[in-house]
Amino acid sequence: MQFDVLEADYLLTAVKVGGLPPPMFAEVAFAGRSNVGKSSLINSLAQRKKLARTSSTPGCTRGLNLFRLQLRGGANIDFVDLPGYGFAQRSKAERVSWGPMIEGFLTHRVGLRGVAILVDVRRGLEDEERDLLEFLAHVKQRALVVATKIDRVPSSKRKLAVLDLAKRAGVKAIPFSSHTGDGRDELWGALLRMAAIDLNPTPMQPKP
């Protein structure tokens, strides 16, 4: 199934959870290391080149970036881009301040339906991703793993790499490439299921 995005808008960046507007639609969040390609993935899903800011310098996302997408079929969904971790060239104090903000969002945001954790398939699962998965399980928040940069792995080894990642993560893993678009529709389907959005509702049967 093709997932067509009719409109995609950047709404705002909040440096505190309280700076976000009340949720209007189901939200899914994207988390990952600073060089894993979150902005490129969001742009690919939205079919827009410059919706989310991309940069050669890791760590550009410094707050909670909120995007709103309208899909063909009438559904709306909000994406929340979380600050990256790992290689961000920011002060230690600033990185530490992200912790309470992100934890508060993941724990208390009533519109949040799940989190997609991006993992470079070549690096595999690392401590930050394991900690985040454990935290999400603790707060009973749904999660899936996106195996990014799958195009940089030989085609003969991709399936095994994704299966190994899913086994280590304990949640579903979806291969994805922002460069080729591979995995885009599968990821869209998983995100919509996570958000409980049905683009093909069953028609009501007439009463006898």
PDB file of C-alpha atoms in Angstrom:
ATOM      1  CA  MET A   1       0.000   0.000   0.000  1.00  0.00           C
ATOM      2  CA  GLN A   2       1.229   3.485  -0.858  1.00  0.00           C
ATOM      3  CA  PHE A   3       1.164   6.079   1.911  1.00  0.00           C
ATOM      4  CA  ASP A   4       0.700   9.502   0.365  1.00  0.00           C
ATOM      5  CA  VAL A   5       1.337  12.603   2.460  1.00  0.00           C
ATOM      6  CA  LEU A   6      -0.870  15.477   1.339  1.00  0.00           C
ATOM      7  CA  GLU A   7       0.463  18.074   3.770  1.00  0.00           C
ATOM      8  CA  ALA A   8       3.455  18.151   6.090  1.00  0.00           C
ATOM      9  CA  ASP A   9       4.244  21.063   8.363  1.00  0.00           C
ATOM     10  CA  TYR A  10       6.826  21.899  10.985  1.00  0.00           C
ATOM     11  CA  LEU A  11       4.860  23.334  13.916  1.00  0.00           C
ATOM     12  CA  LEU A  12       7.377  24.288  16.600  1.00  0.00           C
ATOM     13  CA  THR A  13      10.332  23.342  18.776  1.00  0.00           C
ATOM     14  CA  ALA A  14       9.775  23.128  22.530  1.00  0.00           C
ATOM     15  CA  VAL A  15      12.652  23.140  25.021  1.00  0.00           C
ATOM     16  CA  LYS A  16      10.267  21.938  27.736  1.00  0.00           C
ATOM     17  CA  VAL A  17       7.413  19.449  27.570  1.00  0.00           C
ATOM     18  CA  GLY A  18       5.091  22.202  28.772  1.00  0.00           C
ATOM     19  CA  GLY A  19       5.991  24.193  25.683  1.00  0.00           C
ATOM     20  CA  LEU A  20       4.186  21.717  23.443  1.00  0.00           C
ATOM     21  CA  PRO A  21       0.558  22.401  22.563  1.00  0.00           C
ATOM     22  CA  PRO A  22      -2.073  19.940  23.845  1.00  0.00           C
ATOM     23  CA  PRO A  23      -2.118  16.905  21.538  1.00  0.00           C
ATOM     24  CA  MET A  24      -4.713  17.064  18.765  1.00  0.00           C
ATOM     25  CA  PHE A  25      -3.786  13.857  16.986  1.00  0.00           C
ATOM     26  CA  ALA A  26      -1.947  10.628  17.761  1.00  0.00           C
ATOM     27  CA  GLU A  27       1.800  11.220  18.163  1.00  0.00           C
ATOM     28  CA  VAL A  28       4.788   9.008  17.466  1.00  0.00           C
ATOM     29  CA  ALA A  29       8.290   9.980  18.558  1.00  0.00           C
ATOM     30  CA  PHE A  30      11.630   9.308  16.890  1.00  0.00           C
ATOM     31  CA  ALA A  31      14.751   8.738  18.954  1.00  0.00           C
ATOM     32  CA  GLY A  32      18.308   7.806  18.115  1.00  0.00           C
ATOM     33  CA  ARG A  33      21.956   8.700  18.106  1.00  0.00           C
ATOM     34  CA  SER A  34      22.889  12.075  16.697  1.00  0.00           C
ATOM     35  CA  ASN A  35      24.316  10.651  13.467  1.00  0.00           C
ATOM     36  CA  VAL A  36      21.716   7.964  12.785  1.00  0.00           C
ATOM     37  CA  GLY A  37      19.666   9.931  10.260  1.00  0.00           C
ATOM     38  CA  LYS A  38      16.463  10.936  12.079  1.00  0.00           C
ATOM     39  CA  SER A  39      15.881  14.080  10.046  1.00  0.00           C
ATOM     40  CA  SER A  40      16.473  12.258   6.765  1.00  0.00           C
ATOM     41  CA  LEU A  41      14.054   9.519   7.822  1.00  0.00           C
ATOM     42  CA  ILE A  42      11.328  12.016   8.752  1.00  0.00           C
ATOM     43  CA  ASN A  43      11.823  13.826   5.430  1.00  0.00           C
ATOM     44  CA  SER A  44      11.593  10.517   3.573  1.00  0.00           C
ATOM     45  CA  LEU A  45       8.390   9.492   5.362  1.00  0.00           C
ATOM     46  CA  ALA A  46       6.879  12.920   4.721  1.00  0.00           C
ATOM     47  CA  GLN A  47       8.001  12.920   1.071  1.00  0.00           C
ATOM     48  CA  ARG A  48       9.554  16.323   1.655  1.00  0.00           C
ATOM     49  CA  LYS A  49      13.192  17.309   1.206  1.00  0.00           C
ATOM     50  CA  LYS A  50      13.445  19.990   3.875  1.00  0.00           C
ATOM     51  CA  LEU A  51      10.686  19.364   6.436  1.00  0.00           C
ATOM     52  CA  ALA A  52      13.152  18.322   9.135  1.00  0.00           C
ATOM     53  CA  ARG A  53      16.499  20.075   9.306  1.00  0.00           C
ATOM     54  CA  THR A  54      19.462  17.978   8.255  1.00  0.00           C
ATOM     55  CA  SER A  55      23.068  18.877   8.874  1.00  0.00           C
ATOM     56  CA  SER A  56      26.563  17.476   8.472  1.00  0.00           C
ATOM     57  CA  THR A  57      27.060  18.362  12.136  1.00  0.00           C
ATOM     58  CA  PRO A  58      25.444  15.792  14.451  1.00  0.00           C
ATOM     59  CA  GLY A  59      23.198  17.006  17.224  1.00  0.00           C
ATOM     60  CA  CYS A  60      21.194  19.772  15.568  1.00  0.00           C
ATOM     61  CA  THR A  61      17.984  18.740  17.289  1.00  0.00           C
ATOM     62  CA  ARG A  62      18.088  20.533  20.659  1.00  0.00           C
ATOM     63  CA  GLY A  63      14.431  20.413  21.649  1.00  0.00           C
ATOM     64  CA  LEU A  64      11.230  18.533  20.917  1.00  0.00           C
ATOM     65  CA  ASN A  65      10.474  19.190  17.249  1.00  0.00           C
ATOM     66  CA  LEU A  66       6.803  18.772  16.368  1.00  0.00           C
ATOM     67  CA  PHE A  67       5.589  18.022  12.827  1.00  0.00           C
ATOM     68  CA  ARG A  68       2.048  17.445  11.579  1.00  0.00           C
ATOM     69  CA  LEU A  69       1.276  15.243   8.587  1.00  0.00           C
ATOM     70  CA  GLN A  70      -2.001  14.787   6.762  1.00  0.00           C
ATOM     71  CA  LEU A  71      -2.342  11.537   4.847  1.00  0.00           C
ATOM     72  CA  ARG A  72      -4.477  10.652   1.884  1.00  0.00           C
ATOM     73  CA  GLY A  73      -7.631   9.221   3.383  1.00  0.00           C
ATOM     74  CA  GLY A  74      -8.069  12.049   5.879  1.00  0.00           C
ATOM     75  CA  ALA A  75      -5.904  10.854   8.768  1.00  0.00           C
ATOM     76  CA  ASN A  76      -3.547  13.164  10.636  1.00  0.00           C
ATOM     77  CA  ILE A  77      -0.519  12.127  12.658  1.00  0.00           C
ATOM     78  CA  ASP A  78       2.075  14.132  14.574  1.00  0.00           C
ATOM     79  CA  PHE A  79       5.774  13.281  14.555  1.00  0.00           C
ATOM     80  CA  VAL A  80       7.991  14.334  17.461  1.00  0.00           C
ATOM     81  CA  ASP A  81      11.727  14.414  16.789  1.00  0.00           C
ATOM     82  CA  LEU A  82      13.626  13.946  20.059  1.00  0.00           C
ATOM     83  CA  PRO A  83      17.134  15.350  20.691  1.00  0.00           C
ATOM     84  CA  GLY A  84      19.836  12.999  19.504  1.00  0.00           C
ATOM     85  CA  TYR A  85      22.331  11.383  21.829  1.00  0.00           C
ATOM     86  CA  GLY A  86      25.826  10.038  21.427  1.00  0.00           C
ATOM     87  CA  PHE A  87      27.958  12.251  19.223  1.00  0.00           C
ATOM     88  CA  ALA A  88      26.232  15.601  19.706  1.00  0.00           C
ATOM     89  CA  GLN A  89      28.800  18.373  20.119  1.00  0.00           C
ATOM     90  CA  ARG A  90      27.018  20.091  22.991  1.00  0.00           C
ATOM     91  CA  SER A  91      28.026  20.934  26.509  1.00  0.00           C
ATOM     92  CA  LYS A  92      27.710  18.250  29.151  1.00  0.00           C
ATOM     93  CA  ALA A  93      25.249  20.407  31.086  1.00  0.00           C
ATOM     94  CA  GLU A  94      23.033  20.778  28.019  1.00  0.00           C
ATOM     95  CA  ARG A  95      23.067  17.052  27.314  1.00  0.00           C
ATOM     96  CA  VAL A  96      22.186  16.312  30.920  1.00  0.00           C
ATOM     97  CA  SER A  97      19.259  18.735  30.715  1.00  0.00           C
ATOM     98  CA  TRP A  98      17.787  16.709  27.871  1.00  0.00           C
ATOM     99  CA  GLY A  99      17.287  13.726  30.193  1.00  0.00           C
ATOM    100  CA  PRO A 100      14.415  15.112  32.310  1.00  0.00           C
ATOM    101  CA  MET A 101      12.794  16.683  29.244  1.00  0.00           C
ATOM    102  CA  ILE A 102      12.790  13.456  27.241  1.00  0.00           C
ATOM    103  CA  GLU A 103      11.805  11.279  30.201  1.00  0.00           C
ATOM    104  CA  GLY A 104       8.983  13.656  31.076  1.00  0.00           C
ATOM    105  CA  PHE A 105       7.719  13.579  27.503  1.00  0.00           C
ATOM    106  CA  LEU A 106       7.902   9.794  27.214  1.00  0.00           C
ATOM    107  CA  THR A 107       6.239   9.278  30.581  1.00  0.00           C
ATOM    108  CA  HIS A 108       3.505  11.898  30.669  1.00  0.00           C
ATOM    109  CA  ARG A 109       2.624  12.987  27.115  1.00  0.00           C
ATOM    110  CA  VAL A 110      -0.956  11.757  26.734  1.00  0.00           C
ATOM    111  CA  GLY A 111      -0.946  11.928  22.944  1.00  0.00           C
ATOM    112  CA  LEU A 112       2.113   9.714  22.551  1.00  0.00           C
ATOM    113  CA  ARG A 113       1.318   6.308  21.062  1.00  0.00           C
ATOM    114  CA  GLY A 114       4.812   4.914  20.630  1.00  0.00           C
ATOM    115  CA  VAL A 115       8.485   5.485  19.903  1.00  0.00           C
ATOM    116  CA  ALA A 116      10.573   4.512  16.898  1.00  0.00           C
ATOM    117  CA  ILE A 117      14.192   4.009  17.938  1.00  0.00           C
ATOM    118  CA  LEU A 118      16.611   4.452  15.056  1.00  0.00           C
ATOM    119  CA  VAL A 119      19.697   2.229  15.080  1.00  0.00           C
ATOM    120  CA  ASP A 120      22.479   2.214  12.493  1.00  0.00           C
ATOM    121  CA  VAL A 121      22.283  -1.395  11.361  1.00  0.00           C
ATOM    122  CA  ARG A 122      26.066  -1.499  10.941  1.00  0.00           C
ATOM    123  CA  ARG A 123      26.693  -0.537  14.584  1.00  0.00           C
ATOM    124  CA  GLY A 124      23.932  -2.624  16.078  1.00  0.00           C
ATOM    125  CA  LEU A 125      22.279  -2.065  19.440  1.00  0.00           C
ATOM    126  CA  GLU A 126      24.380  -0.045  21.894  1.00  0.00           C
ATOM    127  CA  ASP A 127      24.009   0.937  25.538  1.00  0.00           C
ATOM    128  CA  GLU A 128      21.900   4.046  24.860  1.00  0.00           C
ATOM    129  CA  GLU A 129      19.370   2.085  22.833  1.00  0.00           C
ATOM    130  CA  ARG A 130      19.190  -0.685  25.423  1.00  0.00           C
ATOM    131  CA  ASP A 131      18.629   1.841  28.192  1.00  0.00           C
ATOM    132  CA  LEU A 132      15.885   3.570  26.191  1.00  0.00           C
ATOM    133  CA  LEU A 133      14.143   0.278  25.416  1.00  0.00           C
ATOM    134  CA  GLU A 134      14.223  -0.661  29.093  1.00  0.00           C
ATOM    135  CA  PHE A 135      12.851   2.742  30.066  1.00  0.00           C
ATOM    136  CA  LEU A 136      10.021   2.511  27.521  1.00  0.00           C
ATOM    137  CA  ALA A 137       9.110  -0.952  28.771  1.00  0.00           C
ATOM    138  CA  HIS A 138       9.133   0.385  32.337  1.00  0.00           C
ATOM    139  CA  VAL A 139       6.699   3.208  31.501  1.00  0.00           C
ATOM    140  CA  LYS A 140       4.656   0.847  29.295  1.00  0.00           C
ATOM    141  CA  GLN A 141       5.283   2.800  26.103  1.00  0.00           C
ATOM    142  CA  ARG A 142       5.222   0.943  22.780  1.00  0.00           C
ATOM    143  CA  ALA A 143       8.449   0.800  20.815  1.00  0.00           C
ATOM    144  CA  LEU A 144       9.886  -0.454  17.565  1.00  0.00           C
ATOM    145  CA  VAL A 145      13.391  -0.355  16.124  1.00  0.00           C
ATOM    146  CA  VAL A 146      14.266   1.062  12.722  1.00  0.00           C
ATOM    147  CA  ALA A 147      17.435  -0.389  11.211  1.00  0.00           C
ATOM    148  CA  THR A 148      18.721   2.640   9.299  1.00  0.00           C
ATOM    149  CA  LYS A 149      21.295   2.817   6.504  1.00  0.00           C
ATOM    150  CA  ILE A 150      20.347  -0.676   5.363  1.00  0.00           C
ATOM    151  CA  ASP A 151      21.556   0.198   1.843  1.00  0.00           C
ATOM    152  CA  ARG A 152      25.124   0.231   3.179  1.00  0.00           C
ATOM    153  CA  VAL A 153      24.949  -3.451   4.078  1.00  0.00           C
ATOM    154  CA  PRO A 154      25.439  -6.093   1.347  1.00  0.00           C
ATOM    155  CA  SER A 155      22.024  -7.330   0.215  1.00  0.00           C
ATOM    156  CA  SER A 156      22.921 -10.918   1.149  1.00  0.00           C
ATOM    157  CA  LYS A 157      23.471  -9.887   4.788  1.00  0.00           C
ATOM    158  CA  ARG A 158      20.569  -7.472   5.340  1.00  0.00           C
ATOM    159  CA  LYS A 159      17.891  -9.921   6.470  1.00  0.00           C
ATOM    160  CA  LEU A 160      20.175 -11.568   9.015  1.00  0.00           C
ATOM    161  CA  ALA A 161      21.348  -8.196  10.349  1.00  0.00           C
ATOM    162  CA  VAL A 162      17.771  -7.026  10.907  1.00  0.00           C
ATOM    163  CA  LEU A 163      16.730 -10.307  12.526  1.00  0.00           C
ATOM    164  CA  ASP A 164      19.714 -10.124  14.870  1.00  0.00           C
ATOM    165  CA  LEU A 165      18.853  -6.529  15.777  1.00  0.00           C
ATOM    166  CA  ALA A 166      15.236  -7.449  16.534  1.00  0.00           C
ATOM    167  CA  LYS A 167      16.347 -10.384  18.669  1.00  0.00           C
ATOM    168  CA  ARG A 168      18.694  -8.229  20.718  1.00  0.00           C
ATOM    169  CA  ALA A 169      16.134  -5.434  21.069  1.00  0.00           C
ATOM    170  CA  GLY A 170      13.200  -7.676  21.912  1.00  0.00           C
ATOM    171  CA  VAL A 171      10.890  -5.637  19.647  1.00  0.00           C
ATOM    172  CA  LYS A 172      10.084  -5.514  15.948  1.00  0.00           C
ATOM    173  CA  ALA A 173      12.861  -4.158  13.721  1.00  0.00           C
ATOM    174  CA  ILE A 174      12.217  -2.634  10.298  1.00  0.00           C
ATOM    175  CA  PRO A 175      14.969  -2.144   7.698  1.00  0.00           C
ATOM    176  CA  PHE A 176      15.043   1.354   6.225  1.00  0.00           C
ATOM    177  CA  SER A 177      17.073   3.476   3.846  1.00  0.00           C
ATOM    178  CA  SER A 178      16.465   7.201   3.455  1.00  0.00           C
ATOM    179  CA  HIS A 179      18.704   7.069   0.387  1.00  0.00           C
ATOM    180  CA  THR A 180      16.764   4.437  -1.584  1.00  0.00           C
ATOM    181  CA  GLY A 181      13.377   4.574   0.158  1.00  0.00           C
ATOM    182  CA  ASP A 182      13.539   0.870   1.008  1.00  0.00           C
ATOM    183  CA  GLY A 183      11.279   0.060   3.951  1.00  0.00           C
ATOM    184  CA  ARG A 184       9.294   3.293   3.738  1.00  0.00           C
ATOM    185  CA  ASP A 185       5.864   1.719   3.273  1.00  0.00           C
ATOM    186  CA  GLU A 186       6.538  -1.009   5.839  1.00  0.00           C
ATOM    187  CA  LEU A 187       7.584   1.608   8.389  1.00  0.00           C
ATOM    188  CA  TRP A 188       4.532   3.746   7.616  1.00  0.00           C
ATOM    189  CA  GLY A 189       2.313   0.724   8.204  1.00  0.00           C
ATOM    190  CA  ALA A 190       3.973  -0.004  11.547  1.00  0.00           C
ATOM    191  CA  LEU A 191       3.697   3.612  12.687  1.00  0.00           C
ATOM    192  CA  LEU A 192       0.004   3.815  11.799  1.00  0.00           C
ATOM    193  CA  ARG A 193      -0.715   0.568  13.640  1.00  0.00           C
ATOM    194  CA  MET A 194       1.170   1.953  16.613  1.00  0.00           C
ATOM    195  CA  ALA A 195      -0.942   5.109  16.431  1.00  0.00           C
ATOM    196  CA  ALA A 196      -4.158   3.077  15.976  1.00  0.00           C
ATOM    197  CA  ILE A 197      -4.867   4.809  12.650  1.00  0.00           C
ATOM    198  CA  ASP A 198      -6.752   2.824  10.007  1.00  0.00           C
ATOM    199  CA  LEU A 199      -6.665   4.306   6.518  1.00  0.00           C
ATOM    200  CA  ASN A 200      -8.976   1.582   5.223  1.00  0.00           C
ATOM    201  CA  PRO A 201     -11.830   1.274   7.699  1.00  0.00           C
ATOM    202  CA  THR A 202     -14.295  -1.540   7.099  1.00  0.00           C
ATOM    203  CA  PRO A 203     -17.468  -0.130   5.542  1.00  0.00           C
ATOM    204  CA  MET A 204     -20.544  -0.350   7.729  1.00  0.00           C
ATOM    205  CA  GLN A 205     -22.913  -3.060   6.608  1.00  0.00           C
ATOM    206  CA  PRO A 206     -26.521  -1.983   5.983  1.00  0.00           C
ATOM    207  CA  LYS A 207     -29.000  -3.203   8.514  1.00  0.00           C
ATOM    208  CA  PRO A 208     -31.252  -6.009   7.252  1.00  0.00           C
TER     209      PRO A 208
END
